[in-house]
CSV table of C-alpha atoms in Angstrom, one decimal:
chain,number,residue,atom,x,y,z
A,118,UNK,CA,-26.4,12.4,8.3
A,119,UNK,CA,-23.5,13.2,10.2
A,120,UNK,CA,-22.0,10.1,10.1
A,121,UNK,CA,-21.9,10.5,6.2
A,122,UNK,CA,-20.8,14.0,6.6
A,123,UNK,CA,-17.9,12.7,8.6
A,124,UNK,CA,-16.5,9.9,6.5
A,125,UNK,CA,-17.3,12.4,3.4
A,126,UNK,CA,-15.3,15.0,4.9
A,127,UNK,CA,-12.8,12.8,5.6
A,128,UNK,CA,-12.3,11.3,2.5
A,129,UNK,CA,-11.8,14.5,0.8
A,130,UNK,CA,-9.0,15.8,3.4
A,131,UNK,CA,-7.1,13.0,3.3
A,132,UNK,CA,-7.3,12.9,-1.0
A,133,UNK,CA,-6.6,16.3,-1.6
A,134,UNK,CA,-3.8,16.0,1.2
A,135,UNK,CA,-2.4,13.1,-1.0
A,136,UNK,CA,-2.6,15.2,-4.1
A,137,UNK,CA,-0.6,17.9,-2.8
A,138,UNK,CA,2.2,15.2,-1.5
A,139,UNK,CA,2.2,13.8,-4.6
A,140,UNK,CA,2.3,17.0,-6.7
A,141,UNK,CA,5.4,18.2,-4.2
A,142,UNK,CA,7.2,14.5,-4.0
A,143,UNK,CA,6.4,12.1,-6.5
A,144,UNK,CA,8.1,11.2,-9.6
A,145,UNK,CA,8.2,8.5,-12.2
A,146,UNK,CA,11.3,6.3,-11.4
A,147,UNK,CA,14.4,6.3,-13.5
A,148,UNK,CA,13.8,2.8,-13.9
A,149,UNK,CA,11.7,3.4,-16.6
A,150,UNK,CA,13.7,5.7,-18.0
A,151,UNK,CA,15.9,5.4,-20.8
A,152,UNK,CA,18.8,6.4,-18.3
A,153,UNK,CA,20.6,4.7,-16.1
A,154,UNK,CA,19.2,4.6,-12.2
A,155,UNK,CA,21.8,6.5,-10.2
A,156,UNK,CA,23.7,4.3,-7.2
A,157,UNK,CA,22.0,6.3,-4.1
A,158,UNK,CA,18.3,5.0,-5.4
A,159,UNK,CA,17.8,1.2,-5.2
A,160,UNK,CA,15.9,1.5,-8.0
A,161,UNK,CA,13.8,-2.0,-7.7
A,162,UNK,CA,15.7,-3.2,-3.9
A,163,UNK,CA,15.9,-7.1,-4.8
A,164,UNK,CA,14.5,-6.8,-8.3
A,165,UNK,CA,16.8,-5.5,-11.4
A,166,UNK,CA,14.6,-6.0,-14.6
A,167,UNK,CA,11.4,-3.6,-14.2
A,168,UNK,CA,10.1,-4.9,-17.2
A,169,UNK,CA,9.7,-8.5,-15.5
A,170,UNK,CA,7.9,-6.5,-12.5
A,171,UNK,CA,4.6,-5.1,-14.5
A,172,UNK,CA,3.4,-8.4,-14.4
A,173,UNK,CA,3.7,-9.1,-11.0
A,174,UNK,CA,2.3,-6.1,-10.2
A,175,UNK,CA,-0.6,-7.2,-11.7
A,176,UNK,CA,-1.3,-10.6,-9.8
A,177,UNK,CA,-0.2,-9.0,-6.8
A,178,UNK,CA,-2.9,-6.5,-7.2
A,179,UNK,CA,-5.5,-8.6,-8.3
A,180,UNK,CA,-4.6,-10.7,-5.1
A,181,UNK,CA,-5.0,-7.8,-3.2
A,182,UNK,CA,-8.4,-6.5,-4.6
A,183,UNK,CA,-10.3,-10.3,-5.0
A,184,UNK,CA,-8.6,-12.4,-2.6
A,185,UNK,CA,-8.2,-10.0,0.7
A,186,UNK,CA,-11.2,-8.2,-0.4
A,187,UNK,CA,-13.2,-11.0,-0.4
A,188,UNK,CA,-12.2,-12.4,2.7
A,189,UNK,CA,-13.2,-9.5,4.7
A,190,UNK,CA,-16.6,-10.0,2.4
A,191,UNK,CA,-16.3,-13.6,5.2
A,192,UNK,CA,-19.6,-12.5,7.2
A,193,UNK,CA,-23.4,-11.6,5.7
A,194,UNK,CA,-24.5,-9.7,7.6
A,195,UNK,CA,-21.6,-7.2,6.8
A,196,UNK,CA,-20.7,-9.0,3.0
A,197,UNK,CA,-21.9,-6.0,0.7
A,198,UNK,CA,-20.8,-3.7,3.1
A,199,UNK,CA,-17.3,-4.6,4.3
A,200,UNK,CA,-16.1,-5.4,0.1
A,201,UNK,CA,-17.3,-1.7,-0.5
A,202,UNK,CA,-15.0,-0.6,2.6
A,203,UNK,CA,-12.7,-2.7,1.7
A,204,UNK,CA,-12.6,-1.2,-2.1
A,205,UNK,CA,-12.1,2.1,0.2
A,206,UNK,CA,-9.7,1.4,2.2
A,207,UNK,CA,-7.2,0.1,-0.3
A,208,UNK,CA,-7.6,3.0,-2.5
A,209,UNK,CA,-6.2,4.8,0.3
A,210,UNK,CA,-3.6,2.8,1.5
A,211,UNK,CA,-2.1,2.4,-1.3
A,212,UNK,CA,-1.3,6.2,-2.1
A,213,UNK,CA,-0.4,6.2,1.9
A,214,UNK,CA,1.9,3.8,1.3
A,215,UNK,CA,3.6,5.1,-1.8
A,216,UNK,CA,4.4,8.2,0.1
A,217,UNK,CA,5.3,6.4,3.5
A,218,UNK,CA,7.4,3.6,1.8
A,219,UNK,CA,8.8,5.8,-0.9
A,220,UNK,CA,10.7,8.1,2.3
A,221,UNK,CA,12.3,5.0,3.6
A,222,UNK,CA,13.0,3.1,0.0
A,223,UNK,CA,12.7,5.2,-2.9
A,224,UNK,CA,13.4,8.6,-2.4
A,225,UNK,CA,16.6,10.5,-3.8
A,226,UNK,CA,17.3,14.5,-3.6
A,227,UNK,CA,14.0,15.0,-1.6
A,228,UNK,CA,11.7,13.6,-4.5
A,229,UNK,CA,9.8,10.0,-4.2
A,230,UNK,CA,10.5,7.9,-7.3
A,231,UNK,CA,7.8,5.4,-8.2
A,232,UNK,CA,7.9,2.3,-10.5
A,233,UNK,CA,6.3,-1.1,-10.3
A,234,UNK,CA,8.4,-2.5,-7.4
A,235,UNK,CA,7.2,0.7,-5.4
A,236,UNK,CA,3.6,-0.4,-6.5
A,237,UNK,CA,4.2,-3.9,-6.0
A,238,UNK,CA,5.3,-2.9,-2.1
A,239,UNK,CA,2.6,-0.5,-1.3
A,240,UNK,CA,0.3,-3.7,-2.4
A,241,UNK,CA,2.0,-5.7,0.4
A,242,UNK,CA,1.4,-3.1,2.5
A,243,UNK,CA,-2.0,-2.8,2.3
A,244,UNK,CA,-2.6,-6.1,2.4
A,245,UNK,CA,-1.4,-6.1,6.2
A,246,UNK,CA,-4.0,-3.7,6.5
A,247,UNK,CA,-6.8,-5.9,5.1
A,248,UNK,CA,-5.7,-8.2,7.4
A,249,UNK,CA,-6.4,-5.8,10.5
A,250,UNK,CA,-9.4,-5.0,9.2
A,251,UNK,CA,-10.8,-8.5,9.4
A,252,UNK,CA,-9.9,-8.7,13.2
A,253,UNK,CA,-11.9,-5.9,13.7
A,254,UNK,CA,-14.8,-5.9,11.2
A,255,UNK,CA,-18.1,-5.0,12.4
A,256,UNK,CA,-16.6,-3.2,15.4
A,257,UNK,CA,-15.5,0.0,13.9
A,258,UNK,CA,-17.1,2.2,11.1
A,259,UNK,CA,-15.6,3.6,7.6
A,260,UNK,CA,-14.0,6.7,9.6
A,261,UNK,CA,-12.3,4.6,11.9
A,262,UNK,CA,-11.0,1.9,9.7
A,263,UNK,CA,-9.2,5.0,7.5
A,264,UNK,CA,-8.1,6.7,10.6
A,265,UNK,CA,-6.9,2.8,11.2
A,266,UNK,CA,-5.4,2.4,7.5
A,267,UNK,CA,-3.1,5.8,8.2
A,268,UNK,CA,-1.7,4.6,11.2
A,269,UNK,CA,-0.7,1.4,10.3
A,270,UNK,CA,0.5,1.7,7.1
A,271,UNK,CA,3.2,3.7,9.2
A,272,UNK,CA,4.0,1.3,11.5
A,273,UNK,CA,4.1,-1.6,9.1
A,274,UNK,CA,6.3,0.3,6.9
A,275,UNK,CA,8.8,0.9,10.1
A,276,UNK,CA,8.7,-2.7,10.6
A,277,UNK,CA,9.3,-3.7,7.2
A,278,UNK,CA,12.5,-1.5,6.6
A,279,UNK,CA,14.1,-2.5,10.1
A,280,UNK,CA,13.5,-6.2,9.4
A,281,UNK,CA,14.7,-6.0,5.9
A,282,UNK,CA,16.8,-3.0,5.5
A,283,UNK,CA,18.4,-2.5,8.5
A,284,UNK,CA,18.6,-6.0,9.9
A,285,UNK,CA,19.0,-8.1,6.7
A,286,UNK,CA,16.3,-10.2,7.1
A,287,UNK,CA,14.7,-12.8,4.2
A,288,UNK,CA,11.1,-12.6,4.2
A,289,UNK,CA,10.5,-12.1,0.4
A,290,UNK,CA,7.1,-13.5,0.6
A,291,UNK,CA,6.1,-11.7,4.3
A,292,UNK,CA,5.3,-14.1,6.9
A,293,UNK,CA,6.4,-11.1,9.3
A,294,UNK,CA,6.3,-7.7,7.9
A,295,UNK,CA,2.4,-9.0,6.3
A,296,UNK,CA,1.0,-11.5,8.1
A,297,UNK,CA,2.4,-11.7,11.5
A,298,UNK,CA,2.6,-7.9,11.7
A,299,UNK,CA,-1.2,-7.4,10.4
A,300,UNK,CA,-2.9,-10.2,12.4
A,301,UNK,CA,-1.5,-8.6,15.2
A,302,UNK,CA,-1.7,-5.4,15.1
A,303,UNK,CA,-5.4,-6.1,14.2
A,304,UNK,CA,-5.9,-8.2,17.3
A,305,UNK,CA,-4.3,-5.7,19.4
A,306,UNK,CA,-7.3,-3.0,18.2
A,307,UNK,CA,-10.0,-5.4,18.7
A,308,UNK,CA,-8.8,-6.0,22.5
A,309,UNK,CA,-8.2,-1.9,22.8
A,310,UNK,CA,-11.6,-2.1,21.8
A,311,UNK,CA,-13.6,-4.5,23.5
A,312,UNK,CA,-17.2,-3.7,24.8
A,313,UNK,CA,-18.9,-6.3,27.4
A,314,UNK,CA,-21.9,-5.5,27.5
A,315,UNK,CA,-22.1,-5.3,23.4
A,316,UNK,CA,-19.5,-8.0,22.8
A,317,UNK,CA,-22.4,-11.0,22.8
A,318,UNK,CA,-25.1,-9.1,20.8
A,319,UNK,CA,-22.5,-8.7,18.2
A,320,UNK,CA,-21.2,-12.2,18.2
A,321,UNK,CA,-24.2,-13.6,17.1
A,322,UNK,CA,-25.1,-10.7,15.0
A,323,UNK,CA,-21.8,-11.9,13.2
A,324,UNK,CA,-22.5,-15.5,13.2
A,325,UNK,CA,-25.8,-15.1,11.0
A,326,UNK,CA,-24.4,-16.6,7.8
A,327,UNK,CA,-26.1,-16.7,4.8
A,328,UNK,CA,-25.4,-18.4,1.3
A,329,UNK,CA,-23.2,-15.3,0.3
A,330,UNK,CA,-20.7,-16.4,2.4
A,331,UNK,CA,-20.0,-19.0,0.6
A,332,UNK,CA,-20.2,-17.5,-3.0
A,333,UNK,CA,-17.4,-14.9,-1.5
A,334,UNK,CA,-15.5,-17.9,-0.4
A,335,UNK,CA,-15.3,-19.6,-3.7
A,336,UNK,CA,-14.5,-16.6,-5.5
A,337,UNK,CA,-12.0,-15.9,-3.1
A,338,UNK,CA,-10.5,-19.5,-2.7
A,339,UNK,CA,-10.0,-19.7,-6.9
A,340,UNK,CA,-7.9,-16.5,-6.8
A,341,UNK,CA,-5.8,-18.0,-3.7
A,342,UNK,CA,-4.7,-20.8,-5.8
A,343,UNK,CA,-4.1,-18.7,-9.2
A,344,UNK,CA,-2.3,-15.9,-7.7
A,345,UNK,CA,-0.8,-16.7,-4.3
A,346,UNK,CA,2.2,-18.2,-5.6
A,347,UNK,CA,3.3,-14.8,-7.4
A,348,UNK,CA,2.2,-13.1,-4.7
A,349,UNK,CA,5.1,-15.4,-2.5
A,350,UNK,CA,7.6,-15.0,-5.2
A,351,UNK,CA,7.0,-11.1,-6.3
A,352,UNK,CA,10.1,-9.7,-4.4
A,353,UNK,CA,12.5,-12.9,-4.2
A,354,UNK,CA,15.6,-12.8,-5.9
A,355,UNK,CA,15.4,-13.8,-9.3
A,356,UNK,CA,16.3,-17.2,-11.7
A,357,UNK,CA,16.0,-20.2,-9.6
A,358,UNK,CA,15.5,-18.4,-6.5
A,359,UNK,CA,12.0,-17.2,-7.7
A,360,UNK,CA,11.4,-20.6,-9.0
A,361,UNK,CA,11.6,-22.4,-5.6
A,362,UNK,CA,9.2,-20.1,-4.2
A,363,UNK,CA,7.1,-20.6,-6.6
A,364,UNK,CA,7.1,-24.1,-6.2
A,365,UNK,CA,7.0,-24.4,-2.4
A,366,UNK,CA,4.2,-22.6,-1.9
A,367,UNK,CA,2.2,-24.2,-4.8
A,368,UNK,CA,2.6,-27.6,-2.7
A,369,UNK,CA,2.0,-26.1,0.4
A,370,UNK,CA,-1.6,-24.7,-0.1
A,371,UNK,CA,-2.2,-28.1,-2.2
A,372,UNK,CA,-1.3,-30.2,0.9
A,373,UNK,CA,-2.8,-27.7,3.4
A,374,UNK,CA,-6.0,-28.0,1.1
A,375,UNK,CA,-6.1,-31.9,1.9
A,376,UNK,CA,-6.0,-31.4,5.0
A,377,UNK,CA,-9.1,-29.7,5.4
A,378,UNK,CA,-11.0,-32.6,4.6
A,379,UNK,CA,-8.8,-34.6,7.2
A,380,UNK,CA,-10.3,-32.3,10.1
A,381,UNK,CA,-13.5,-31.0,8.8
A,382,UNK,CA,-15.8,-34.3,10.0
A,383,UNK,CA,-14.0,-34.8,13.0
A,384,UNK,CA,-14.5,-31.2,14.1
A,385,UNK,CA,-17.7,-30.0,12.3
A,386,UNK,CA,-19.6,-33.5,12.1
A,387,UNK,CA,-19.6,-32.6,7.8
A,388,UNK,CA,-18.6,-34.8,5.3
A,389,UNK,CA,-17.6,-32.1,3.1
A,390,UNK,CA,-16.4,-29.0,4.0
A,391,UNK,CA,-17.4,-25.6,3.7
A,392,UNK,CA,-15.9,-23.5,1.5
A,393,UNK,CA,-15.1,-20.9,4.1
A,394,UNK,CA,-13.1,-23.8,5.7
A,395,UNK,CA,-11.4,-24.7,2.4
A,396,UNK,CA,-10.6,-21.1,2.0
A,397,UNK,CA,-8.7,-20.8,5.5
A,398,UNK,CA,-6.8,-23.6,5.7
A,399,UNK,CA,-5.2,-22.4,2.0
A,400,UNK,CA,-4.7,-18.9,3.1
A,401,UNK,CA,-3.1,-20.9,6.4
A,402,UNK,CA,-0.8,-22.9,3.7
A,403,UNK,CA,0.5,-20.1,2.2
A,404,UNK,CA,1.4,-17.9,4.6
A,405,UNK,CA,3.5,-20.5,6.3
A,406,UNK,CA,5.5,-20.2,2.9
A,407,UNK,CA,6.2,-16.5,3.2
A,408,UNK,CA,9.6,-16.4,4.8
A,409,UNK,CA,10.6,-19.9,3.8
A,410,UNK,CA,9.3,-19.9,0.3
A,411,UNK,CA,12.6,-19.2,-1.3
A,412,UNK,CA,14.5,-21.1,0.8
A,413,UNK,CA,15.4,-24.7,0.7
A,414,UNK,CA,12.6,-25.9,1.6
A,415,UNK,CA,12.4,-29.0,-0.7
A,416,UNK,CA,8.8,-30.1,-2.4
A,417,UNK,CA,8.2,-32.9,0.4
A,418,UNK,CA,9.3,-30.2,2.9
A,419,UNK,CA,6.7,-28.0,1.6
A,420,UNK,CA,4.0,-30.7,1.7
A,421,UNK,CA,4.9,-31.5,5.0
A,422,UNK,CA,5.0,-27.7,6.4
A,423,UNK,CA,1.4,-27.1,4.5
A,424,UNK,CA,-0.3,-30.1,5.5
A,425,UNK,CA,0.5,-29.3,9.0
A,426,UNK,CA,-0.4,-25.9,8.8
A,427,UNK,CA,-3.7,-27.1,7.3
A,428,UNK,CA,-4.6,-28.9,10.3
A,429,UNK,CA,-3.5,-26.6,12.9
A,430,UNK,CA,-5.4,-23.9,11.4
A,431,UNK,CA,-8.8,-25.5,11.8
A,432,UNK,CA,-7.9,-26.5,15.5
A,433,UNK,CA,-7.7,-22.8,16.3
A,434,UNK,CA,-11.0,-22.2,14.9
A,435,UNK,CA,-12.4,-24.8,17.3
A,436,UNK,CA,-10.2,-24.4,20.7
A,437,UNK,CA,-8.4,-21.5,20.3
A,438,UNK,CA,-10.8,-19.3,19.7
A,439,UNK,CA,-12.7,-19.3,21.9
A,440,UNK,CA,-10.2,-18.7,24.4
A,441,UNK,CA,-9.5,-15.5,22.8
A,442,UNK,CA,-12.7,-14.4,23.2
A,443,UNK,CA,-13.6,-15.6,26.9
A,444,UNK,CA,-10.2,-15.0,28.2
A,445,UNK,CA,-7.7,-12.6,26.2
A,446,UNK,CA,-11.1,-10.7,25.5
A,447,UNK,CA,-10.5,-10.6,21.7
A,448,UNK,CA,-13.6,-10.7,19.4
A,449,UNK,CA,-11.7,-12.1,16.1
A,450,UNK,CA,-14.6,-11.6,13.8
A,451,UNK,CA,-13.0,-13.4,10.6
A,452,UNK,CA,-10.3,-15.2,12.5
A,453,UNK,CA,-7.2,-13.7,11.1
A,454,UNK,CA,-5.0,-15.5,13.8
A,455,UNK,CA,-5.7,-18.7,12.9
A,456,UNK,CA,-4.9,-18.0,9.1
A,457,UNK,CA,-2.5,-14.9,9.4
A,458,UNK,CA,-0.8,-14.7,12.8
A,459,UNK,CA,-0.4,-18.5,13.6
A,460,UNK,CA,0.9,-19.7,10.3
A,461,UNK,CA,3.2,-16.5,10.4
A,462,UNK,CA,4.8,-17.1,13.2
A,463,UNK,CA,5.3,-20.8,12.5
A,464,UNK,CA,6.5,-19.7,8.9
A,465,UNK,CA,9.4,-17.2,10.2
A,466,UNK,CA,10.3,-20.3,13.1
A,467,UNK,CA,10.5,-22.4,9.8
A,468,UNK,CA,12.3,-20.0,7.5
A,469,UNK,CA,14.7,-19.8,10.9
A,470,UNK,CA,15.5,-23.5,11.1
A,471,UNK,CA,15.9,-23.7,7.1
A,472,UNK,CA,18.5,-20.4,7.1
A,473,UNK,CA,20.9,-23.0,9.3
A,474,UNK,CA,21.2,-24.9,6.0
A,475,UNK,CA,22.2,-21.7,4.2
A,476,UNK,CA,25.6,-23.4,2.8
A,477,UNK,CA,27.3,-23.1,-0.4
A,478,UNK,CA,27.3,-26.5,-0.7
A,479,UNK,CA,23.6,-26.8,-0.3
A,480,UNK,CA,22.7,-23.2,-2.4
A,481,UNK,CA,25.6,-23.3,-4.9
A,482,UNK,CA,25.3,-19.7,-6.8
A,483,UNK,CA,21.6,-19.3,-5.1
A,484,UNK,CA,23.5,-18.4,-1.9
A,485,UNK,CA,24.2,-14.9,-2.9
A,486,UNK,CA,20.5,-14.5,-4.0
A,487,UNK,CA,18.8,-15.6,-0.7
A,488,UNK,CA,21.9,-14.4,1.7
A,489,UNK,CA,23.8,-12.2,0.3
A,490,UNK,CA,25.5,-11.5,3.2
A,491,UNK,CA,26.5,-14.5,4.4
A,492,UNK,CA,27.4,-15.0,0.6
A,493,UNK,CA,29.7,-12.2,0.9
A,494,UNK,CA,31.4,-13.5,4.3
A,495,UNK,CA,29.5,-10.0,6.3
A,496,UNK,CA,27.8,-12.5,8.9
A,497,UNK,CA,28.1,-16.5,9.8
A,498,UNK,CA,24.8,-18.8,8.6
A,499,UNK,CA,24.1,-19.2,12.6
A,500,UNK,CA,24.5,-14.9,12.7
A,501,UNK,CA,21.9,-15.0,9.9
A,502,UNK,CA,19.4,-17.4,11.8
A,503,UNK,CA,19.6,-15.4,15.1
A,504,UNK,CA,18.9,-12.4,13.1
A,505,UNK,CA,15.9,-14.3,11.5
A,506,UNK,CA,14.7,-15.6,14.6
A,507,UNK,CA,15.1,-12.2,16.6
A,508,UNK,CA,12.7,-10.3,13.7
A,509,UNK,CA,9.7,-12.1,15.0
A,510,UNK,CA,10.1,-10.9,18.8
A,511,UNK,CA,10.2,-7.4,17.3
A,512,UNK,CA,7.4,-7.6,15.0
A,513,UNK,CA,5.0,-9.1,17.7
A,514,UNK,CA,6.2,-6.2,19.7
A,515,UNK,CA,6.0,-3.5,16.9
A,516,UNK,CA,2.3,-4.9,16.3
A,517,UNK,CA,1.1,-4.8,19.8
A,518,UNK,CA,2.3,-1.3,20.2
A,519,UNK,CA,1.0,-0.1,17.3
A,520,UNK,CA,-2.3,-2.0,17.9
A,521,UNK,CA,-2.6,-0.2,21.4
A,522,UNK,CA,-1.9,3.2,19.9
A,523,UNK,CA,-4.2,2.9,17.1
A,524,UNK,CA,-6.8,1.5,19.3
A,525,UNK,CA,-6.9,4.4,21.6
A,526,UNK,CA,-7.3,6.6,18.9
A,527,UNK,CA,-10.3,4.7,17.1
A,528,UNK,CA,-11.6,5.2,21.0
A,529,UNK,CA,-11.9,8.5,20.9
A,530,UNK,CA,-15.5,9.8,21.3
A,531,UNK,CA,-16.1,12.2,18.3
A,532,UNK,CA,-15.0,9.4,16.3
A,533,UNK,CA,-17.3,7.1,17.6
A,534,UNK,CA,-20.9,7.2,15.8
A,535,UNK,CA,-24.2,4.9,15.1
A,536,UNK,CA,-25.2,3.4,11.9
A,537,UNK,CA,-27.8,5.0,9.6
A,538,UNK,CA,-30.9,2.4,9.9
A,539,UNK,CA,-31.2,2.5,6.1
A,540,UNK,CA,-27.8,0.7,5.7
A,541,UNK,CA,-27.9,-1.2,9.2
A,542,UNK,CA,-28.0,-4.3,7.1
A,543,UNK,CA,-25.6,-3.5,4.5
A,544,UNK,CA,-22.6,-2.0,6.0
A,545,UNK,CA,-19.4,-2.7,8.2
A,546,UNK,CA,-20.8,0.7,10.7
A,547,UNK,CA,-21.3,-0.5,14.3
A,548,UNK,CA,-22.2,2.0,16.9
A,549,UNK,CA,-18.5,1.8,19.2
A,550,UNK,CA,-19.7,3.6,22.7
């Protein structure tokens, strides 16, 4: 009863808390006005027609809600459970992270001015959160994981507008400020957080798998392939820039699919793979797209990057792992680093090496779209790359802070609590001692 009591009570603190921001701060954007948005609000950042961004919006959010959601939906004995937290915790972050984000991007005379491209962002956003959530799932309860949700949709937001605002960084689709940042950070909890004495009871508690898990990964896998690509391409420059990124990461999660079935019966002994499997290695192949996406990546570039990606991916599940576990003391429950953190990292080293092409010779007009300030003569291509490659120290280092903080936090005591027997079987609560 009191550990209802407490995520009730919660719940409707931190909602009536929002409603009175909201009432003080938020107003609809002159973007959708019939007036013209004034100079000292970037309006839409990188985007200029608003009537191009409701769509996006919408795959962005359905990627959000099915994909992410589902993933965390990755173990059975916590499926039902974690998707109804999950529904939770995005409700939340997202009117977090239209106040948070709205200080730093859209605000103008003291007000917060919302449109689709604020929507669109707090969508990112939360999706670093999901992320966190699966590195962590089954070791912390509802309370924790919004207590978790507040914090980092902070901290991700401070990342994200000194990588792109302040430092000039191209990362339209978010290998960094989403991926990198979120498997991290989530990582970073699970360590703060680890029990011996509880840690094996729980791994094979987590490893009971049941035929759910792979109707959550199908599901989830179809909406990868339909909506990834627009989720890549929501917040690159328009024209032919949004096209490449389009296109890059389409080939990549084709050729990081194949590569699946390269490893699978060498690793796993199956002729076919699991679904689960299938469903990583694609998350793996798109995420290494993120930075580079609308870069000049070329389609046989792209294969090449996903296919690799593919393969690496399931390698981590089988060596890397457990390493984590046994000797970095990290219980990864749905393995985010292997299918966020790894293919972020190697996506901003790519997206690095592919700025040093960043020529008007090789770009033409696309220059000013990607670069624009190397466009405009403000900083040298190799400038640009340094810049590019220094972002990822910084995130990692942003992430593990923020991890440490946030995990000391969820380790307080009155926030720690046991799970009612009645949903023992059903939900993400785990008693955290």
């Amino acid at each position: 009863a009191a550990s209802r009591l407490r995520l009730s009570g919660l719940c409707f603190l931190l909602q009536i808390l929002i409603i009175l921001l909201f009432a003080v701060f938020v107003r609809y954007s002159p973007e959708g006005s019939p007036g013209q948005c004034p100079p000292q609000l970037n309006c839409s950042r990188r985007s200029q027609d608003s009537g191009s961004q409701q769509p996006r919006f919408q795959d962005v959010h359905v990627q959000v809600l099915l994909s992410f959601g589902l993933l965390v939906a990755f173990l059975s004995r916590y499926g039902p459970g974690s998707a109804a937290i999950s529904l939770l915790i995005i409700a939340f972050a997202i009117q977090w992270a239209v106040l948070i984000q709205g200080m730093f991007y859209f605000s103008l005379n003291g007000k917060i001015y919302v449109g689709a491209q604020s929507m669109v962002s707090a969508d990112f956003c939360t999706a670093a959160v999901l992320i966190s959530t699966g590195a962590v799932l089954g070791r912390i309860n509802p309370v924790q994981m919004l207590l978790l949700a507040l914090l980092e949709v902070t901290l991700c937001t401070l990342n994200e507008y000194i990588l792109l605002s302040l430092m000039g960084v191209s990362d339209s689709g978010r290998s960094l400020t989403v991926h990198t940042f979120g498997a991290y950070f989530g990582l970073t909890v699970s360590r703060v957080l680890y029990q011996p004495h509880k840690d094996k009871r729980r791994r094979e508690e987590q490893q009971d798998k049941g035929q759910q898990t792979d109707v959550f990964a199908v599901v989830g896998t179809i909406y990868l392939w339909i909506f990834w690509p627009s989720f890549t391409s929501t917040t690159s420059a328009h024209d032919d820039a949004e096209n490449w990124a389009v296109l890059n990461t389409y080939f990549s999660l084709v050729a990081s699919t194949v590569s699946t079935f390269v490893l699978s019966p060498v690793l796993h002994g199956e002729s076919t793979p699991r679904m689960v499997q299938i469903q990583d290695a694609t998350l793996a192949g798109m995420a290494v797209m993120g930075m580079a996406g609308e870069m000049l990546v070329t389609p046989f570039g792209a294969l090449i990057a996903g296919f690799l990606v593919g393969l690496i991916s399931p390698l981590g599940f089988r060596f890397f792992t457990p390493v984590l576990r046994s000797r970095l003391k990290i219980q990864d429950s749905c393995g985010v680093h292997n299918i966020h953190g790894l293919p972020g990292i190697l996506g901003a080293l790519l997206g690095t090496l592919l700025t040093l092409l960043a020529t008007a010779d090789t770009y033409g007009y696309r220059l000013e779209l990607v670069f624009p300030l190397v466009a405009q003569g403000s900083r040298t291509v190799t400038e640009q790359a340094f810049i590019q490659l220094g972002a990822l120290p910084l995130t990692l280092l942003l992430a593990t802070l923020g991890g440490c903080l946030t995990g000391a936090v969820l380790k307080i005591k009155v926030l720690r609590c046991s799970p009612d027997a009645q949903y023992k079987e059903n939900t993400v609560v785990k008693e955290v001692n």
